[in-house]
Amino acid sequence: MKIQRCVVGLYKANCYIVSDEETRETIVIDPGEYSSEIQDYIGINKLRVKYILLTHGHFDHIGGVEELRKVTQAEVAISKEDAPLLLDPSLNLSKMVYKKIQCSAADILLNGGDILYFGKYTIEVLHTPGHTKGGVCFKIDNVCFTGDTVFKGSIGRYDFPGGDFDTLMDSIKNKLLVLEDDVVIYPGHGESSTIGKEKRINLFLRE
């Protein structure tokens, strides 16, 4: 499995291009903007994008969805709770910033516990509300894409509509911290970390 991180958009969101190197079947997680880096990487490596997976519906994570879907014909998947955010700039918060973002409806509505496949890999959907009502993380083998649920040394904001501190902490402790310490986390912003490291250094998570 090959993971390419692209930092996109004004708010420097992490977009991850995850591919099976044998079959070239690929998923793209959180295309906050359809940048030339994303376009070039997919084209040069002759990747076939099967899914566009969204950890949540905020504008800085969905801004490139429509263009990427048009180019790749990939299916868009988001949690059923966050699906309305794709359709409404006031819900995805883009109405508050430099441009309104409105997408077409998702092709797949996700629930916690769902399983998706690409190449020889299995994607486990973890429902982790708290940053938004429908926040999810995607676990593939020994890595987990955590969106804005948890970051290296920090946690996601909970003061936006649909956010809640207690819910967020419950998600992190009961869905993420129960994973093996060597699981690598790839967050929606900033650098990667591991579950074990966050247990030790993340002041929000230490008992």
PDB file of C-alpha atoms in Angstrom:
ATOM      1  CA  MET A   1       0.000   0.000   0.000  1.00  0.00           C
ATOM      2  CA  LYS A   2       1.347   3.390  -0.999  1.00  0.00           C
ATOM      3  CA  ILE A   3       0.211   6.590   0.706  1.00  0.00           C
ATOM      4  CA  GLN A   4       0.741  10.000  -0.855  1.00  0.00           C
ATOM      5  CA  ARG A   5      -0.094  13.093   1.194  1.00  0.00           C
ATOM      6  CA  CYS A   6      -1.053  16.315  -0.583  1.00  0.00           C
ATOM      7  CA  VAL A   7      -1.529  19.464   1.500  1.00  0.00           C
ATOM      8  CA  VAL A   8      -4.288  21.406  -0.239  1.00  0.00           C
ATOM      9  CA  GLY A   9      -6.303  24.572   0.057  1.00  0.00           C
ATOM     10  CA  LEU A  10      -6.091  27.737   2.105  1.00  0.00           C
ATOM     11  CA  TYR A  11      -6.532  25.790   5.342  1.00  0.00           C
ATOM     12  CA  LYS A  12      -3.820  23.236   4.492  1.00  0.00           C
ATOM     13  CA  ALA A  13      -5.953  20.120   4.736  1.00  0.00           C
ATOM     14  CA  ASN A  14      -4.321  16.757   4.171  1.00  0.00           C
ATOM     15  CA  CYS A  15      -5.596  14.869   1.157  1.00  0.00           C
ATOM     16  CA  TYR A  16      -4.402  11.266   1.023  1.00  0.00           C
ATOM     17  CA  ILE A  17      -4.073   9.223  -2.153  1.00  0.00           C
ATOM     18  CA  VAL A  18      -3.894   5.569  -1.121  1.00  0.00           C
ATOM     19  CA  SER A  19      -3.170   2.965  -3.763  1.00  0.00           C
ATOM     20  CA  ASP A  20      -2.627  -0.742  -4.198  1.00  0.00           C
ATOM     21  CA  GLU A  21       0.696  -0.812  -6.037  1.00  0.00           C
ATOM     22  CA  GLU A  22      -0.130  -4.085  -7.811  1.00  0.00           C
ATOM     23  CA  THR A  23      -3.605  -3.318  -9.146  1.00  0.00           C
ATOM     24  CA  ARG A  24      -3.297   0.517  -9.117  1.00  0.00           C
ATOM     25  CA  GLU A  25      -6.797   0.648  -7.638  1.00  0.00           C
ATOM     26  CA  THR A  26      -6.926   3.737  -5.438  1.00  0.00           C
ATOM     27  CA  ILE A  27      -8.913   5.737  -2.929  1.00  0.00           C
ATOM     28  CA  VAL A  28      -8.659   9.475  -2.328  1.00  0.00           C
ATOM     29  CA  ILE A  29      -9.438  10.664   1.191  1.00  0.00           C
ATOM     30  CA  ASP A  30     -10.619  14.246   1.791  1.00  0.00           C
ATOM     31  CA  PRO A  31      -9.848  16.141  -1.429  1.00  0.00           C
ATOM     32  CA  GLY A  32     -10.154  19.584   0.117  1.00  0.00           C
ATOM     33  CA  GLU A  33      -9.116  21.015  -3.213  1.00  0.00           C
ATOM     34  CA  TYR A  34      -8.428  19.388  -6.567  1.00  0.00           C
ATOM     35  CA  SER A  35      -4.853  20.551  -6.941  1.00  0.00           C
ATOM     36  CA  SER A  36      -2.349  19.989  -9.727  1.00  0.00           C
ATOM     37  CA  GLU A  37      -0.404  17.756  -7.329  1.00  0.00           C
ATOM     38  CA  ILE A  38      -3.374  15.400  -6.996  1.00  0.00           C
ATOM     39  CA  GLN A  39      -4.055  15.457 -10.724  1.00  0.00           C
ATOM     40  CA  ASP A  40      -0.418  14.846 -11.663  1.00  0.00           C
ATOM     41  CA  TYR A  41       0.102  12.070  -9.130  1.00  0.00           C
ATOM     42  CA  ILE A  42      -2.953  10.139 -10.308  1.00  0.00           C
ATOM     43  CA  GLY A  43      -2.058  10.624 -13.962  1.00  0.00           C
ATOM     44  CA  ILE A  44       1.666   9.874 -13.791  1.00  0.00           C
ATOM     45  CA  ASN A  45       1.092   6.710 -11.775  1.00  0.00           C
ATOM     46  CA  LYS A  46      -1.852   5.590 -13.925  1.00  0.00           C
ATOM     47  CA  LEU A  47      -4.063   5.138 -10.867  1.00  0.00           C
ATOM     48  CA  ARG A  48      -7.703   4.056 -11.021  1.00  0.00           C
ATOM     49  CA  VAL A  49      -9.651   5.889  -8.329  1.00  0.00           C
ATOM     50  CA  LYS A  50     -12.469   3.710  -7.005  1.00  0.00           C
ATOM     51  CA  TYR A  51     -13.666   5.811  -4.069  1.00  0.00           C
ATOM     52  CA  ILE A  52     -13.502   9.378  -2.824  1.00  0.00           C
ATOM     53  CA  LEU A  53     -13.818   8.943   0.934  1.00  0.00           C
ATOM     54  CA  LEU A  54     -14.733  11.830   3.230  1.00  0.00           C
ATOM     55  CA  THR A  55     -13.988  11.841   6.946  1.00  0.00           C
ATOM     56  CA  HIS A  56     -16.545  14.626   7.428  1.00  0.00           C
ATOM     57  CA  GLY A  57     -18.355  17.331   5.521  1.00  0.00           C
ATOM     58  CA  HIS A  58     -16.541  20.588   6.288  1.00  0.00           C
ATOM     59  CA  PHE A  59     -15.586  22.723   3.296  1.00  0.00           C
ATOM     60  CA  ASP A  60     -11.819  22.366   3.701  1.00  0.00           C
ATOM     61  CA  HIS A  61     -12.153  18.604   3.210  1.00  0.00           C
ATOM     62  CA  ILE A  62     -14.714  18.493   0.377  1.00  0.00           C
ATOM     63  CA  GLY A  63     -13.720  21.387  -1.894  1.00  0.00           C
ATOM     64  CA  GLY A  64     -12.242  19.175  -4.605  1.00  0.00           C
ATOM     65  CA  VAL A  65     -14.903  16.478  -4.597  1.00  0.00           C
ATOM     66  CA  GLU A  66     -16.878  17.517  -7.665  1.00  0.00           C
ATOM     67  CA  GLU A  67     -13.904  18.042  -9.959  1.00  0.00           C
ATOM     68  CA  LEU A  68     -12.206  14.833  -8.834  1.00  0.00           C
ATOM     69  CA  ARG A  69     -15.441  12.862  -9.258  1.00  0.00           C
ATOM     70  CA  LYS A  70     -15.870  14.268 -12.767  1.00  0.00           C
ATOM     71  CA  VAL A  71     -12.319  13.342 -13.777  1.00  0.00           C
ATOM     72  CA  THR A  72     -12.189   9.868 -12.190  1.00  0.00           C
ATOM     73  CA  GLN A  73     -15.848   8.736 -12.157  1.00  0.00           C
ATOM     74  CA  ALA A  74     -15.179   7.511  -8.605  1.00  0.00           C
ATOM     75  CA  GLU A  75     -17.969   6.993  -6.086  1.00  0.00           C
ATOM     76  CA  VAL A  76     -18.194   9.508  -3.236  1.00  0.00           C
ATOM     77  CA  ALA A  77     -18.736   8.140   0.273  1.00  0.00           C
ATOM     78  CA  ILE A  78     -19.565  10.064   3.444  1.00  0.00           C
ATOM     79  CA  SER A  79     -21.416   9.213   6.639  1.00  0.00           C
ATOM     80  CA  LYS A  80     -25.180   9.413   6.512  1.00  0.00           C
ATOM     81  CA  GLU A  81     -25.122  12.065   9.266  1.00  0.00           C
ATOM     82  CA  ASP A  82     -22.744  14.354   7.373  1.00  0.00           C
ATOM     83  CA  ALA A  83     -24.261  13.771   3.926  1.00  0.00           C
ATOM     84  CA  PRO A  84     -26.394  16.959   4.112  1.00  0.00           C
ATOM     85  CA  LEU A  85     -23.206  19.034   4.494  1.00  0.00           C
ATOM     86  CA  LEU A  86     -22.227  18.255   0.912  1.00  0.00           C
ATOM     87  CA  LEU A  87     -25.359  19.983  -0.350  1.00  0.00           C
ATOM     88  CA  ASP A  88     -25.474  23.132   1.783  1.00  0.00           C
ATOM     89  CA  PRO A  89     -22.745  25.826   2.030  1.00  0.00           C
ATOM     90  CA  SER A  90     -24.185  27.029   5.327  1.00  0.00           C
ATOM     91  CA  LEU A  91     -23.831  23.540   6.846  1.00  0.00           C
ATOM     92  CA  ASN A  92     -20.350  22.821   5.475  1.00  0.00           C
ATOM     93  CA  LEU A  93     -19.266  26.291   6.678  1.00  0.00           C
ATOM     94  CA  SER A  94     -18.049  27.464   3.267  1.00  0.00           C
ATOM     95  CA  LYS A  95     -20.621  30.238   3.358  1.00  0.00           C
ATOM     96  CA  MET A  96     -18.444  31.839   6.039  1.00  0.00           C
ATOM     97  CA  VAL A  97     -15.243  31.894   3.969  1.00  0.00           C
ATOM     98  CA  TYR A  98     -13.885  32.812   0.581  1.00  0.00           C
ATOM     99  CA  LYS A  99     -16.188  30.764  -1.648  1.00  0.00           C
ATOM    100  CA  LYS A 100     -19.317  28.662  -1.317  1.00  0.00           C
ATOM    101  CA  ILE A 101     -18.900  24.935  -1.880  1.00  0.00           C
ATOM    102  CA  GLN A 102     -21.863  22.827  -2.903  1.00  0.00           C
ATOM    103  CA  CYS A 103     -21.494  19.237  -4.084  1.00  0.00           C
ATOM    104  CA  SER A 104     -23.814  16.683  -5.576  1.00  0.00           C
ATOM    105  CA  ALA A 105     -25.217  14.010  -3.312  1.00  0.00           C
ATOM    106  CA  ALA A 106     -22.932  11.200  -2.167  1.00  0.00           C
ATOM    107  CA  ASP A 107     -23.080   7.834  -3.893  1.00  0.00           C
ATOM    108  CA  ILE A 108     -22.525   5.871  -0.668  1.00  0.00           C
ATOM    109  CA  LEU A 109     -23.780   6.693   2.836  1.00  0.00           C
ATOM    110  CA  LEU A 110     -21.506   5.206   5.474  1.00  0.00           C
ATOM    111  CA  ASN A 111     -22.255   3.777   8.900  1.00  0.00           C
ATOM    112  CA  GLY A 112     -19.819   2.761  11.587  1.00  0.00           C
ATOM    113  CA  GLY A 113     -18.716  -0.807  11.038  1.00  0.00           C
ATOM    114  CA  ASP A 114     -19.088  -0.680   7.265  1.00  0.00           C
ATOM    115  CA  ILE A 115     -16.421  -2.360   5.176  1.00  0.00           C
ATOM    116  CA  LEU A 116     -15.189  -1.207   1.755  1.00  0.00           C
ATOM    117  CA  TYR A 117     -12.545  -2.731  -0.495  1.00  0.00           C
ATOM    118  CA  PHE A 118      -9.969  -1.521  -2.990  1.00  0.00           C
ATOM    119  CA  GLY A 119      -7.307  -3.695  -4.547  1.00  0.00           C
ATOM    120  CA  LYS A 120      -6.366  -6.277  -1.934  1.00  0.00           C
ATOM    121  CA  TYR A 121      -7.093  -3.940   0.978  1.00  0.00           C
ATOM    122  CA  THR A 122     -10.009  -3.689   3.378  1.00  0.00           C
ATOM    123  CA  ILE A 123     -11.258  -0.340   4.712  1.00  0.00           C
ATOM    124  CA  GLU A 124     -12.973  -0.364   8.090  1.00  0.00           C
ATOM    125  CA  VAL A 125     -15.244   2.602   8.815  1.00  0.00           C
ATOM    126  CA  LEU A 126     -15.060   3.864  12.408  1.00  0.00           C
ATOM    127  CA  HIS A 127     -17.841   6.239  13.449  1.00  0.00           C
ATOM    128  CA  THR A 128     -16.150   8.991  15.488  1.00  0.00           C
ATOM    129  CA  PRO A 129     -18.585  11.886  16.026  1.00  0.00           C
ATOM    130  CA  GLY A 130     -17.676  14.949  18.043  1.00  0.00           C
ATOM    131  CA  HIS A 131     -16.039  17.264  15.499  1.00  0.00           C
ATOM    132  CA  THR A 132     -19.175  16.786  13.431  1.00  0.00           C
ATOM    133  CA  LYS A 133     -22.129  14.511  14.047  1.00  0.00           C
ATOM    134  CA  GLY A 134     -21.010  12.164  11.304  1.00  0.00           C
ATOM    135  CA  GLY A 135     -17.248  12.174  11.589  1.00  0.00           C
ATOM    136  CA  VAL A 136     -15.610   8.904  10.591  1.00  0.00           C
ATOM    137  CA  CYS A 137     -12.100   7.462  10.472  1.00  0.00           C
ATOM    138  CA  PHE A 138     -10.850   4.931   7.943  1.00  0.00           C
ATOM    139  CA  LYS A 139      -8.664   2.061   9.169  1.00  0.00           C
ATOM    140  CA  ILE A 140      -6.659   0.094   6.624  1.00  0.00           C
ATOM    141  CA  ASP A 141      -4.298  -2.546   7.951  1.00  0.00           C
ATOM    142  CA  ASN A 142      -1.979  -0.783  10.398  1.00  0.00           C
ATOM    143  CA  VAL A 143      -2.917   2.800   9.519  1.00  0.00           C
ATOM    144  CA  CYS A 144      -5.901   4.985  10.374  1.00  0.00           C
ATOM    145  CA  PHE A 145      -6.987   8.172   8.615  1.00  0.00           C
ATOM    146  CA  THR A 146      -8.486  10.260  11.401  1.00  0.00           C
ATOM    147  CA  GLY A 147      -9.724  13.414   9.680  1.00  0.00           C
ATOM    148  CA  ASP A 148     -10.303  16.152  12.261  1.00  0.00           C
ATOM    149  CA  THR A 149     -11.020  13.755  15.120  1.00  0.00           C
ATOM    150  CA  VAL A 150      -7.484  13.641  16.482  1.00  0.00           C
ATOM    151  CA  PHE A 151      -4.203  15.238  15.430  1.00  0.00           C
ATOM    152  CA  LYS A 152      -0.587  14.849  16.409  1.00  0.00           C
ATOM    153  CA  GLY A 153      -0.608  16.334  19.921  1.00  0.00           C
ATOM    154  CA  SER A 154      -4.149  17.672  19.747  1.00  0.00           C
ATOM    155  CA  ILE A 155      -7.803  16.936  19.034  1.00  0.00           C
ATOM    156  CA  GLY A 156     -10.391  18.322  16.651  1.00  0.00           C
ATOM    157  CA  ARG A 157     -12.461  21.403  17.329  1.00  0.00           C
ATOM    158  CA  TYR A 158     -15.846  20.817  18.892  1.00  0.00           C
ATOM    159  CA  ASP A 159     -17.276  24.352  18.801  1.00  0.00           C
ATOM    160  CA  PHE A 160     -18.743  24.158  15.298  1.00  0.00           C
ATOM    161  CA  PRO A 161     -22.396  23.218  14.749  1.00  0.00           C
ATOM    162  CA  GLY A 162     -22.760  19.498  15.410  1.00  0.00           C
ATOM    163  CA  GLY A 163     -19.625  19.366  17.538  1.00  0.00           C
ATOM    164  CA  ASP A 164     -19.477  18.281  21.157  1.00  0.00           C
ATOM    165  CA  PHE A 165     -16.467  17.846  23.449  1.00  0.00           C
ATOM    166  CA  ASP A 166     -17.746  14.870  25.439  1.00  0.00           C
ATOM    167  CA  THR A 167     -18.813  13.068  22.289  1.00  0.00           C
ATOM    168  CA  LEU A 168     -15.438  13.723  20.669  1.00  0.00           C
ATOM    169  CA  MET A 169     -13.507  12.428  23.667  1.00  0.00           C
ATOM    170  CA  ASP A 170     -15.710   9.345  23.850  1.00  0.00           C
ATOM    171  CA  SER A 171     -15.033   8.655  20.163  1.00  0.00           C
ATOM    172  CA  ILE A 172     -11.289   9.015  20.582  1.00  0.00           C
ATOM    173  CA  LYS A 173     -11.051   6.885  23.719  1.00  0.00           C
ATOM    174  CA  ASN A 174     -13.423   4.115  22.622  1.00  0.00           C
ATOM    175  CA  LYS A 175     -12.716   3.932  18.888  1.00  0.00           C
ATOM    176  CA  LEU A 176      -9.108   5.052  18.443  1.00  0.00           C
ATOM    177  CA  LEU A 177      -7.153   4.561  21.665  1.00  0.00           C
ATOM    178  CA  VAL A 178      -8.279   0.927  21.735  1.00  0.00           C
ATOM    179  CA  LEU A 179      -6.252   0.293  18.561  1.00  0.00           C
ATOM    180  CA  GLU A 180      -2.731  -1.141  18.772  1.00  0.00           C
ATOM    181  CA  ASP A 181      -0.058   1.337  19.833  1.00  0.00           C
ATOM    182  CA  ASP A 182       1.841   0.934  16.562  1.00  0.00           C
ATOM    183  CA  VAL A 183      -1.126   1.960  14.399  1.00  0.00           C
ATOM    184  CA  VAL A 184      -0.073   5.032  12.416  1.00  0.00           C
ATOM    185  CA  ILE A 185      -2.568   7.890  12.342  1.00  0.00           C
ATOM    186  CA  TYR A 186      -2.843  10.214   9.363  1.00  0.00           C
ATOM    187  CA  PRO A 187      -4.854  13.269  10.454  1.00  0.00           C
ATOM    188  CA  GLY A 188      -6.761  15.858   8.457  1.00  0.00           C
ATOM    189  CA  HIS A 189      -4.163  18.541   9.219  1.00  0.00           C
ATOM    190  CA  GLY A 190      -0.536  18.342  10.270  1.00  0.00           C
ATOM    191  CA  GLU A 191       1.893  15.464  10.559  1.00  0.00           C
ATOM    192  CA  SER A 192       1.325  11.769  11.190  1.00  0.00           C
ATOM    193  CA  SER A 193       1.744  10.076  14.565  1.00  0.00           C
ATOM    194  CA  THR A 194       0.940   6.749  16.219  1.00  0.00           C
ATOM    195  CA  ILE A 195      -1.698   5.687  18.703  1.00  0.00           C
ATOM    196  CA  GLY A 196       0.989   4.874  21.270  1.00  0.00           C
ATOM    197  CA  LYS A 197       2.671   8.252  20.894  1.00  0.00           C
ATOM    198  CA  GLU A 198      -0.613  10.097  21.326  1.00  0.00           C
ATOM    199  CA  LYS A 199      -1.306   8.184  24.526  1.00  0.00           C
ATOM    200  CA  ARG A 200       2.025   9.474  25.853  1.00  0.00           C
ATOM    201  CA  ILE A 201       2.274  13.045  24.557  1.00  0.00           C
ATOM    202  CA  ASN A 202      -1.225  14.283  23.761  1.00  0.00           C
ATOM    203  CA  LEU A 203      -2.299  16.360  26.776  1.00  0.00           C
ATOM    204  CA  PHE A 204      -5.961  15.941  25.852  1.00  0.00           C
ATOM    205  CA  LEU A 205      -5.702  12.164  26.046  1.00  0.00           C
ATOM    206  CA  ARG A 206      -3.558  11.553  29.084  1.00  0.00           C
ATOM    207  CA  GLU A 207      -5.440  10.417  32.173  1.00  0.00           C
TER     208      GLU A 207
END
